[in-house]
mmCIF file of C-alpha atoms in Angstrom:
data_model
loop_
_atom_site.group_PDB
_atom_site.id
_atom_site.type_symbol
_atom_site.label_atom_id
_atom_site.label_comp_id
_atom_site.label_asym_id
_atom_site.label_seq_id
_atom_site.Cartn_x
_atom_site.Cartn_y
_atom_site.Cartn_z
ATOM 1 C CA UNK A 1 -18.666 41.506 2.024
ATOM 2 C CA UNK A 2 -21.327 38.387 2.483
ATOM 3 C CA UNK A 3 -21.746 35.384 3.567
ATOM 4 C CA UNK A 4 -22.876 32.526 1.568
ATOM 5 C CA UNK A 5 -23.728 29.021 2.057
ATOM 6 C CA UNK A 6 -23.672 26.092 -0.356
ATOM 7 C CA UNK A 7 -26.814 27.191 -3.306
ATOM 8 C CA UNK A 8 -27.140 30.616 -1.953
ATOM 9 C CA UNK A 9 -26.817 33.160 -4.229
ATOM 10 C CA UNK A 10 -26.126 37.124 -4.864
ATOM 11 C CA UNK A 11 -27.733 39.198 -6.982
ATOM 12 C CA UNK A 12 -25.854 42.247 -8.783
ATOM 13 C CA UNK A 13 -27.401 45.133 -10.603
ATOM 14 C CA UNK A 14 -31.112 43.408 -11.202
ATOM 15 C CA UNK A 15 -28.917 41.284 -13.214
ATOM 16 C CA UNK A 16 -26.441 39.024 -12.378
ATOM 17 C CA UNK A 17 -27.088 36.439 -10.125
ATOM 18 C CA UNK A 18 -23.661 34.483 -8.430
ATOM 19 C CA UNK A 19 -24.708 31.442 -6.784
ATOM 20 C CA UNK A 20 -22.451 28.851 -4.946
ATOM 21 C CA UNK A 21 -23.040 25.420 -6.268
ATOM 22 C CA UNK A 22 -20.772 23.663 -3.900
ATOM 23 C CA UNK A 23 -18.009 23.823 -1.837
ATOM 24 C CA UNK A 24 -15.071 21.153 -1.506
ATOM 25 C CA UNK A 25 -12.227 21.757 0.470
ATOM 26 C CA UNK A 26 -10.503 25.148 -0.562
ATOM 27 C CA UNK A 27 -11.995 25.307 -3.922
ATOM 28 C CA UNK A 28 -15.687 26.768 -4.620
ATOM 29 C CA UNK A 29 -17.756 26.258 -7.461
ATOM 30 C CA UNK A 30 -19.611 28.869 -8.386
ATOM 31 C CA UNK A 31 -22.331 29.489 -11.358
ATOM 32 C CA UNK A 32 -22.750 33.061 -12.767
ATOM 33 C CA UNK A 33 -26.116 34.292 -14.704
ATOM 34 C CA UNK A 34 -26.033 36.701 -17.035
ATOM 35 C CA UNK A 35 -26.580 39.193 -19.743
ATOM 36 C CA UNK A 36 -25.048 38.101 -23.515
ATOM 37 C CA UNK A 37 -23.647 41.688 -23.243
ATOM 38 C CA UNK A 38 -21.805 41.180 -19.709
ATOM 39 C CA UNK A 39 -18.425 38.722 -20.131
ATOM 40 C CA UNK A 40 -17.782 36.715 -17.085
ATOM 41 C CA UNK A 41 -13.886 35.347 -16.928
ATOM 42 C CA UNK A 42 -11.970 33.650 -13.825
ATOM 43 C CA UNK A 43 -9.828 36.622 -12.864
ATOM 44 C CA UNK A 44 -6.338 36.397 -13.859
ATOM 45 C CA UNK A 45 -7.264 35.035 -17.426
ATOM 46 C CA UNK A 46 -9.000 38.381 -17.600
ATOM 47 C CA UNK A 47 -6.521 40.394 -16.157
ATOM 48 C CA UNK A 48 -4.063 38.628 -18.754
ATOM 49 C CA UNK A 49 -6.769 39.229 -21.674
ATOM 50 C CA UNK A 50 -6.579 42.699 -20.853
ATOM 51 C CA UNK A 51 -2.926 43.554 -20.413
ATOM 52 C CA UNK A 52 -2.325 42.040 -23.853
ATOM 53 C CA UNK A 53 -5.147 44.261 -24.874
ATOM 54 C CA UNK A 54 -3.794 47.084 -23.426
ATOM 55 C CA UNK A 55 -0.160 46.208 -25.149
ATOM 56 C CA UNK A 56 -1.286 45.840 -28.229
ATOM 57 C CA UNK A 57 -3.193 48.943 -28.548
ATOM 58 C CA UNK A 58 -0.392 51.033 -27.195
ATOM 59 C CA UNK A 59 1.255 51.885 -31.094
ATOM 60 C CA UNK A 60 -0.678 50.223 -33.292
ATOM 61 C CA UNK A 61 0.507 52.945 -36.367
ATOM 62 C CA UNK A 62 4.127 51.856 -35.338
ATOM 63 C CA UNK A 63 3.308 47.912 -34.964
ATOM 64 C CA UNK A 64 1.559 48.188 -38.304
ATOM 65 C CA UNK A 65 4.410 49.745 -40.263
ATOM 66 C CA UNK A 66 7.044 47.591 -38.485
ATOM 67 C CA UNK A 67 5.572 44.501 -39.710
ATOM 68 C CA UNK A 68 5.053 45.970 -43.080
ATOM 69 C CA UNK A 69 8.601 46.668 -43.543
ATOM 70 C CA UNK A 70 9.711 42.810 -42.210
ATOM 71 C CA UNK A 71 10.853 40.953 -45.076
ATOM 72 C CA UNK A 72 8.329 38.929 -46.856
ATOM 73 C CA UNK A 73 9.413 34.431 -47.187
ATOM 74 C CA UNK B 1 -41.795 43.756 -53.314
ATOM 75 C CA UNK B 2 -39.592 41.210 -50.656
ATOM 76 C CA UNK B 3 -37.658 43.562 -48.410
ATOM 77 C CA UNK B 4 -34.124 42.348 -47.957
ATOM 78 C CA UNK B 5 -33.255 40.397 -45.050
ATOM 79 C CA UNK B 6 -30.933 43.298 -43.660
ATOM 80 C CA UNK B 7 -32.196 46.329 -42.083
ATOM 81 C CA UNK B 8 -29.510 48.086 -41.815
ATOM 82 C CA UNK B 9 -29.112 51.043 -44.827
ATOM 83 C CA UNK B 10 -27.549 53.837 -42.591
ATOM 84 C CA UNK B 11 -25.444 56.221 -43.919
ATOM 85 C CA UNK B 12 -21.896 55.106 -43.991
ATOM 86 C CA UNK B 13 -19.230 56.475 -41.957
ATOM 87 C CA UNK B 14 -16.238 58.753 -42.900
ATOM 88 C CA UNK B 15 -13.109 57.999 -40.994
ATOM 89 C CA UNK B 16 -9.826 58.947 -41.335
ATOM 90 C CA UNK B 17 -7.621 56.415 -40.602
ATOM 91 C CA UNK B 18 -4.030 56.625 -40.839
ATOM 92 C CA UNK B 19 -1.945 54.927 -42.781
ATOM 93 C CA UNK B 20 -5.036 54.487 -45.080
ATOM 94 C CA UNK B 21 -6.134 58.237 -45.433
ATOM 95 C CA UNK B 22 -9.888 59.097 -45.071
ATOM 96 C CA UNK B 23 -12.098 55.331 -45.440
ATOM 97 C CA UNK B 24 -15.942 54.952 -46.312
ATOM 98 C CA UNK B 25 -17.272 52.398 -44.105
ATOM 99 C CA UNK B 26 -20.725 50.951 -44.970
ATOM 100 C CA UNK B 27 -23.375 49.991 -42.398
ATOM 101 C CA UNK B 28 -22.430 46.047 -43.090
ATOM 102 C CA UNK B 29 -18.583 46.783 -42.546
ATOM 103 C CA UNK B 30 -19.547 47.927 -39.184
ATOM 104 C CA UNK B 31 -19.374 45.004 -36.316
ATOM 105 C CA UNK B 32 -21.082 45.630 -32.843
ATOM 106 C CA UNK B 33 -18.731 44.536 -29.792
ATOM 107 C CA UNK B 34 -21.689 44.274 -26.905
ATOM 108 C CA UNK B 35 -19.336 43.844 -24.290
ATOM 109 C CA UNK B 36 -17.007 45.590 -25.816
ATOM 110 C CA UNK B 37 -13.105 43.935 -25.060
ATOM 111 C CA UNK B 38 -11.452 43.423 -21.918
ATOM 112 C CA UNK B 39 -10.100 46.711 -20.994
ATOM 113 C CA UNK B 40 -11.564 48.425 -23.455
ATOM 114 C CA UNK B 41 -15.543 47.694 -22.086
ATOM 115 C CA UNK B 42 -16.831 51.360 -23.738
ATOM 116 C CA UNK B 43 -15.931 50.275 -27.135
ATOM 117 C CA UNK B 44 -18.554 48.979 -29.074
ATOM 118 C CA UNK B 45 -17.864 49.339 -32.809
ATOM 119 C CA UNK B 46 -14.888 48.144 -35.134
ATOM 120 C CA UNK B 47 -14.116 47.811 -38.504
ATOM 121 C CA UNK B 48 -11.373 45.856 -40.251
ATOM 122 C CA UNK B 49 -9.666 47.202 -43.111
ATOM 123 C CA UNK B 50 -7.284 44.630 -45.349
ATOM 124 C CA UNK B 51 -4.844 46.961 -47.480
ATOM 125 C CA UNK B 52 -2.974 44.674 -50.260
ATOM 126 C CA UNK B 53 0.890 46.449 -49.004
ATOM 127 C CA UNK B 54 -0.229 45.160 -45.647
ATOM 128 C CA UNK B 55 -1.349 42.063 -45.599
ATOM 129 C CA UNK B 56 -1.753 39.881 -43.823
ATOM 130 C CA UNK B 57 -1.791 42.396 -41.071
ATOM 131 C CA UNK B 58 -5.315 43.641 -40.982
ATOM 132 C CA UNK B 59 -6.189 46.929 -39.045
ATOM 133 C CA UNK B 60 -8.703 47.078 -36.540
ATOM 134 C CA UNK B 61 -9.995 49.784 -35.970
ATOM 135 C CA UNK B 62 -12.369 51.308 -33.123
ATOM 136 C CA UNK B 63 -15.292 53.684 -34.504
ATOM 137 C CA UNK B 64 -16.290 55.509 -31.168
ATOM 138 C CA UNK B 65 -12.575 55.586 -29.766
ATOM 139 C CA UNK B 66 -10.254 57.982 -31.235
ATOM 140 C CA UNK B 67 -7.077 56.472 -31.939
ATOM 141 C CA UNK B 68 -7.954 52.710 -30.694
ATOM 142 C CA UNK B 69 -6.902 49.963 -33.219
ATOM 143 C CA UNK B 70 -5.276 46.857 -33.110
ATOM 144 C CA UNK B 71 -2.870 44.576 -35.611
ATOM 145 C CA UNK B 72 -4.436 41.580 -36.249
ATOM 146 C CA UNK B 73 -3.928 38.745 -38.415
ATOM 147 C CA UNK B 74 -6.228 35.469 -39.663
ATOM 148 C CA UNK B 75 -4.769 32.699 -37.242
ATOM 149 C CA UNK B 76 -4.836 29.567 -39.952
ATOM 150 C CA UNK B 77 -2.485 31.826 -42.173
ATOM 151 C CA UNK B 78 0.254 31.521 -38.889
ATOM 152 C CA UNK B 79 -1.434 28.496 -37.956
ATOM 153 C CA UNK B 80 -3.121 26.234 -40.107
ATOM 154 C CA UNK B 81 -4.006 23.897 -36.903
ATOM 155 C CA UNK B 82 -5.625 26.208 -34.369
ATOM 156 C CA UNK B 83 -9.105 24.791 -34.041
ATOM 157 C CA UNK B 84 -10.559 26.732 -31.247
ATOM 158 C CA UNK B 85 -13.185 25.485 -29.393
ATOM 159 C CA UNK B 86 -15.510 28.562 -28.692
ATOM 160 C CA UNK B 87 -17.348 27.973 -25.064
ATOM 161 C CA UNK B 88 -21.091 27.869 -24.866
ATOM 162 C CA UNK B 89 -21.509 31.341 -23.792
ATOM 163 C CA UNK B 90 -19.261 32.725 -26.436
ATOM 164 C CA UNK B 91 -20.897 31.153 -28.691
ATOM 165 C CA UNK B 92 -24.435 31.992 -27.944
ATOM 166 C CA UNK B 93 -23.322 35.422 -27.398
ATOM 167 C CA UNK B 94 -22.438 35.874 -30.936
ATOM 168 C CA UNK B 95 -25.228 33.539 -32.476
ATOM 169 C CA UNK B 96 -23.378 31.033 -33.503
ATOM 170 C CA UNK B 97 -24.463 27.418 -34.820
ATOM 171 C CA UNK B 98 -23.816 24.609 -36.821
ATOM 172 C CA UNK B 99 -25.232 26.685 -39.255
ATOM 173 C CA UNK B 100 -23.460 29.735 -38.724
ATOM 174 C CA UNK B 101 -19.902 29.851 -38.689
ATOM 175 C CA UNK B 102 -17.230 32.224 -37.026
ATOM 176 C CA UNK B 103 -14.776 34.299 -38.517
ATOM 177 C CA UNK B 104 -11.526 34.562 -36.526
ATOM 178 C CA UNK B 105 -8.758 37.351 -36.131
ATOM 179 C CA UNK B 106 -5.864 37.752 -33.841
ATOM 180 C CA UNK B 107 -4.378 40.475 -31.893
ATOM 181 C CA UNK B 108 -0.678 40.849 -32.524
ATOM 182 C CA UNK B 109 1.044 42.667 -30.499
ATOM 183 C CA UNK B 110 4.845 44.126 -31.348
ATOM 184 C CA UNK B 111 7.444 44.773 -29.025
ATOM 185 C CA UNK B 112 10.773 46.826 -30.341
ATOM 186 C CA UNK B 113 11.981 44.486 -32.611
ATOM 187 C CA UNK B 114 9.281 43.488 -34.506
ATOM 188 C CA UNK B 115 10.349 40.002 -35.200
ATOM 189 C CA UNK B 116 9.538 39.400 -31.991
ATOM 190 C CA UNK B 117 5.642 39.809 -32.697
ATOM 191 C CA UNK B 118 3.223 38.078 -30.689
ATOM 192 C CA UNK B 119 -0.366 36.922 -31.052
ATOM 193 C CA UNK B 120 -3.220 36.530 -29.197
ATOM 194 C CA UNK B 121 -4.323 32.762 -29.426
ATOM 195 C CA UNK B 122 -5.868 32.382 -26.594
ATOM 196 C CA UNK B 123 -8.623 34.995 -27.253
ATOM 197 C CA UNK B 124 -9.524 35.391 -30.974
ATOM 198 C CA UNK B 125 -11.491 38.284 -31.482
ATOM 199 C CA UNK B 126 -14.904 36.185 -33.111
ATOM 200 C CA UNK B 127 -17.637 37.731 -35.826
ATOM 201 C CA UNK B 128 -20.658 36.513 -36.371
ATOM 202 C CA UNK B 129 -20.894 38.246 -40.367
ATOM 203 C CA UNK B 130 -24.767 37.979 -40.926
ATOM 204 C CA UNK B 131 -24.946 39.327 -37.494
ATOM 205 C CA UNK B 132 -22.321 42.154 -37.643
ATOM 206 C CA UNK B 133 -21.654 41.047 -34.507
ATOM 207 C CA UNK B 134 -18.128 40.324 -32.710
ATOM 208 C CA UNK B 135 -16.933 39.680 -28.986
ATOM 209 C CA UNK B 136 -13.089 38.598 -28.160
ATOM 210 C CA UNK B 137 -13.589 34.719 -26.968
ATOM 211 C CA UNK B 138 -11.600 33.864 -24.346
ATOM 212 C CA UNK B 139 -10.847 30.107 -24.732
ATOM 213 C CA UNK B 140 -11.419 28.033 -21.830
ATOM 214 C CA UNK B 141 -8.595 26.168 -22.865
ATOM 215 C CA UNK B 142 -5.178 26.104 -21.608
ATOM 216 C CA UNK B 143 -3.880 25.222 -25.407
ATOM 217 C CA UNK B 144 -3.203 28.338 -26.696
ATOM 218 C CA UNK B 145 -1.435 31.041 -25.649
ATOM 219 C CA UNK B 146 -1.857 35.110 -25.209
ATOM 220 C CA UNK B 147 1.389 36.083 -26.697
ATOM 221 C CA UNK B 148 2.406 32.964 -29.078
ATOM 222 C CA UNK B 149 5.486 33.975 -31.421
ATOM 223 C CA UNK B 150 4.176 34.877 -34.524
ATOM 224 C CA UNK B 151 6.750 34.119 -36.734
ATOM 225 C CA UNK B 152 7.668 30.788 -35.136
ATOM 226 C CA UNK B 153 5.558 30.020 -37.920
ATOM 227 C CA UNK B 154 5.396 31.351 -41.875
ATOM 228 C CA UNK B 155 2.547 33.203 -43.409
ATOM 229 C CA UNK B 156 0.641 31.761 -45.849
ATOM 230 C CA UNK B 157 0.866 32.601 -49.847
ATOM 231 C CA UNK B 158 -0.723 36.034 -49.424
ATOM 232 C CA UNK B 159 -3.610 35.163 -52.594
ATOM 233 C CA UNK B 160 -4.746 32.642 -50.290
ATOM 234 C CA UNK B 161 -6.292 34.865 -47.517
ATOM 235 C CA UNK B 162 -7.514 36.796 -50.166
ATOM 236 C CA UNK B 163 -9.963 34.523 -51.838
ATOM 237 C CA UNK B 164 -13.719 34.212 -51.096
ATOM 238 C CA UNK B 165 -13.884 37.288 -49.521
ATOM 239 C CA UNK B 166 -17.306 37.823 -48.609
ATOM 240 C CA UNK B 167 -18.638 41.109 -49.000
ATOM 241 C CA UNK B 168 -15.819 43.060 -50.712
ATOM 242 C CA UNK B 169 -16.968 46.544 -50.297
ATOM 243 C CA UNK B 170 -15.204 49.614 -52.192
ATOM 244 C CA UNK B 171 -13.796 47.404 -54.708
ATOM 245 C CA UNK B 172 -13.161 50.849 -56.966
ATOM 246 C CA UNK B 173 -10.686 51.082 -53.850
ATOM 247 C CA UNK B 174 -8.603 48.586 -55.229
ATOM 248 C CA UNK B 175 -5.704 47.707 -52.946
ATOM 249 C CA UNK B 176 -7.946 48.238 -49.960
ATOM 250 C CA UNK B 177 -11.171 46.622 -48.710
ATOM 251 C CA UNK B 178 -13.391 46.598 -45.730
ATOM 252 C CA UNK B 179 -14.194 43.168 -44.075
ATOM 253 C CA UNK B 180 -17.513 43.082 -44.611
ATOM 254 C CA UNK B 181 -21.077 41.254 -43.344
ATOM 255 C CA UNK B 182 -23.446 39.500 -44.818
ATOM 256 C CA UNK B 183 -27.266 39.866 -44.928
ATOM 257 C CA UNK B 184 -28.063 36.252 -46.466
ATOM 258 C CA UNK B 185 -26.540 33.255 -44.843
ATOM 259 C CA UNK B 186 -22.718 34.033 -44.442
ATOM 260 C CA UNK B 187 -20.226 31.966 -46.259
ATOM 261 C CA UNK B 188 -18.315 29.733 -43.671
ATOM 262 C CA UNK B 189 -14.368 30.987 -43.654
ATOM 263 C CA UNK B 190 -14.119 28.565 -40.233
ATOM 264 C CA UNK B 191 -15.851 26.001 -37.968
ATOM 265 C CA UNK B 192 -15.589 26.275 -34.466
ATOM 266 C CA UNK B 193 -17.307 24.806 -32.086
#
């Protein structure tokens, strides 16, 4: 756990730098820098991204031949 | 003698994927996933195979993950006015301009009764063609939704997905084709910006 203040930062890996840009009340603003190949996402989008992932990948096969056999308009 | 722009002439890859039996795929049907997709971060390559009895359910399939593969659909066939915008980093992650143009595709996913089908609006799985490149774009906006009914809406006439496909590998395949890239400039299927 650490401390910041208003423009301090963290690095992560050599590569990902968190800094907080400013502080208002109860809600921080943070900036994130890094890599094309890392994603950054505010948590519970992700976590939302991911369950439907994780849904939809559960019987594809079936899901595919289920739609297939839905009548076609 | 001008080399082509592509340097990619690997061998292509046999896979056998069910329903479709074993499948050739090329070096260009082949689209790198850098950061993979949430929850599934080790997965780095996917095809997308279009089979004619299908459609317009495409199959995604993973190349390093065995049995990893996804439904997924073109959005504007469900829904001819989704107009994501694609943030900044999303789209510099793919390479993405005015120039070049994304190509869009939707994760459905089907509970029990199938009619109940859901897509994934609010995080299109995006590919850069010329690039080979894709990355599942999660949309800063609050628009669109992760599980929108699918069939709220009606497909489109099925010939029209089909047209101006670009790169339409194994044609002596016949029903079934591989979504493929490009190596010159790609032809724009949508704009997004």
């Amino acid at each position: 756990m650490l401390t910041r203040k208003r423009n301090q930062s963290i690095i992560i890996a050599d590569e990902i730098e968190i800094t907080v840009l400013d502080i208002r009340g109860d809600q921080v603003r943070l900036g994130v820098k890094a890599p094309r190949t890392v994603s950054v996402h505010r948590r519970e989008v992700y976590d939302e991204i991911q369950e439907a992932n994780r849904e939809a990948s559960a019987s594809p096969r079936a899901a595919l031949e289920a739609l297939k056999a839905l009548p076609k308009r | 003698m001008a080399q082509p722009a592509s340097k990619m002439h690997g061998p292509p890859i046999t896979i056998q994927v069910e329903p479709f039996g074993e499948i050739e795929v090329p070096e260009q049907a082949i689209f790198n996933f850098p950061a993979g997709l949430p929850g599934f971060p080790s997965a780095h390559r996917f095809a997308f195979v279009r089979h004619q009895e299908y459609l317009p359910f495409i199959w995604m399939v993973a190349l390093d993950e065995p049995d990893l593969a996804f439904v997924v659909v073109e959005p504007a066939a469900f829904f001819p006015k989704y107009k994501p915008r694609l943030s900044p980093e999303d789209a510099d992650a793919l390479g993405l301009s005015s120039h070049v143009r994304a190509v869009l595709y939707c994760i459905v996913t089907v509970p029990r009764d199938p009619r109940e089908a859901t897509v994934n609006l609010r995080a299109p799985v995006t590919l850069n063609l010329s690039r080979h490149l894709g990355r599942q774009a999660i949309l800063a906006s609050q628009d669109y939704q992760t599980r929108e009914p699918l069939f709220g809406a009606r497909p489109q006439d099925d010939s029209k997905t089909d047209a101006g496909r670009p790169g339409a590998e194994n044609a002596s395949q016949g029903r079934r084709e591989l979504v493929a890239g490009a190596d010159a400039e790609t032809q724009p299927e949508h704009h997004h910006r």
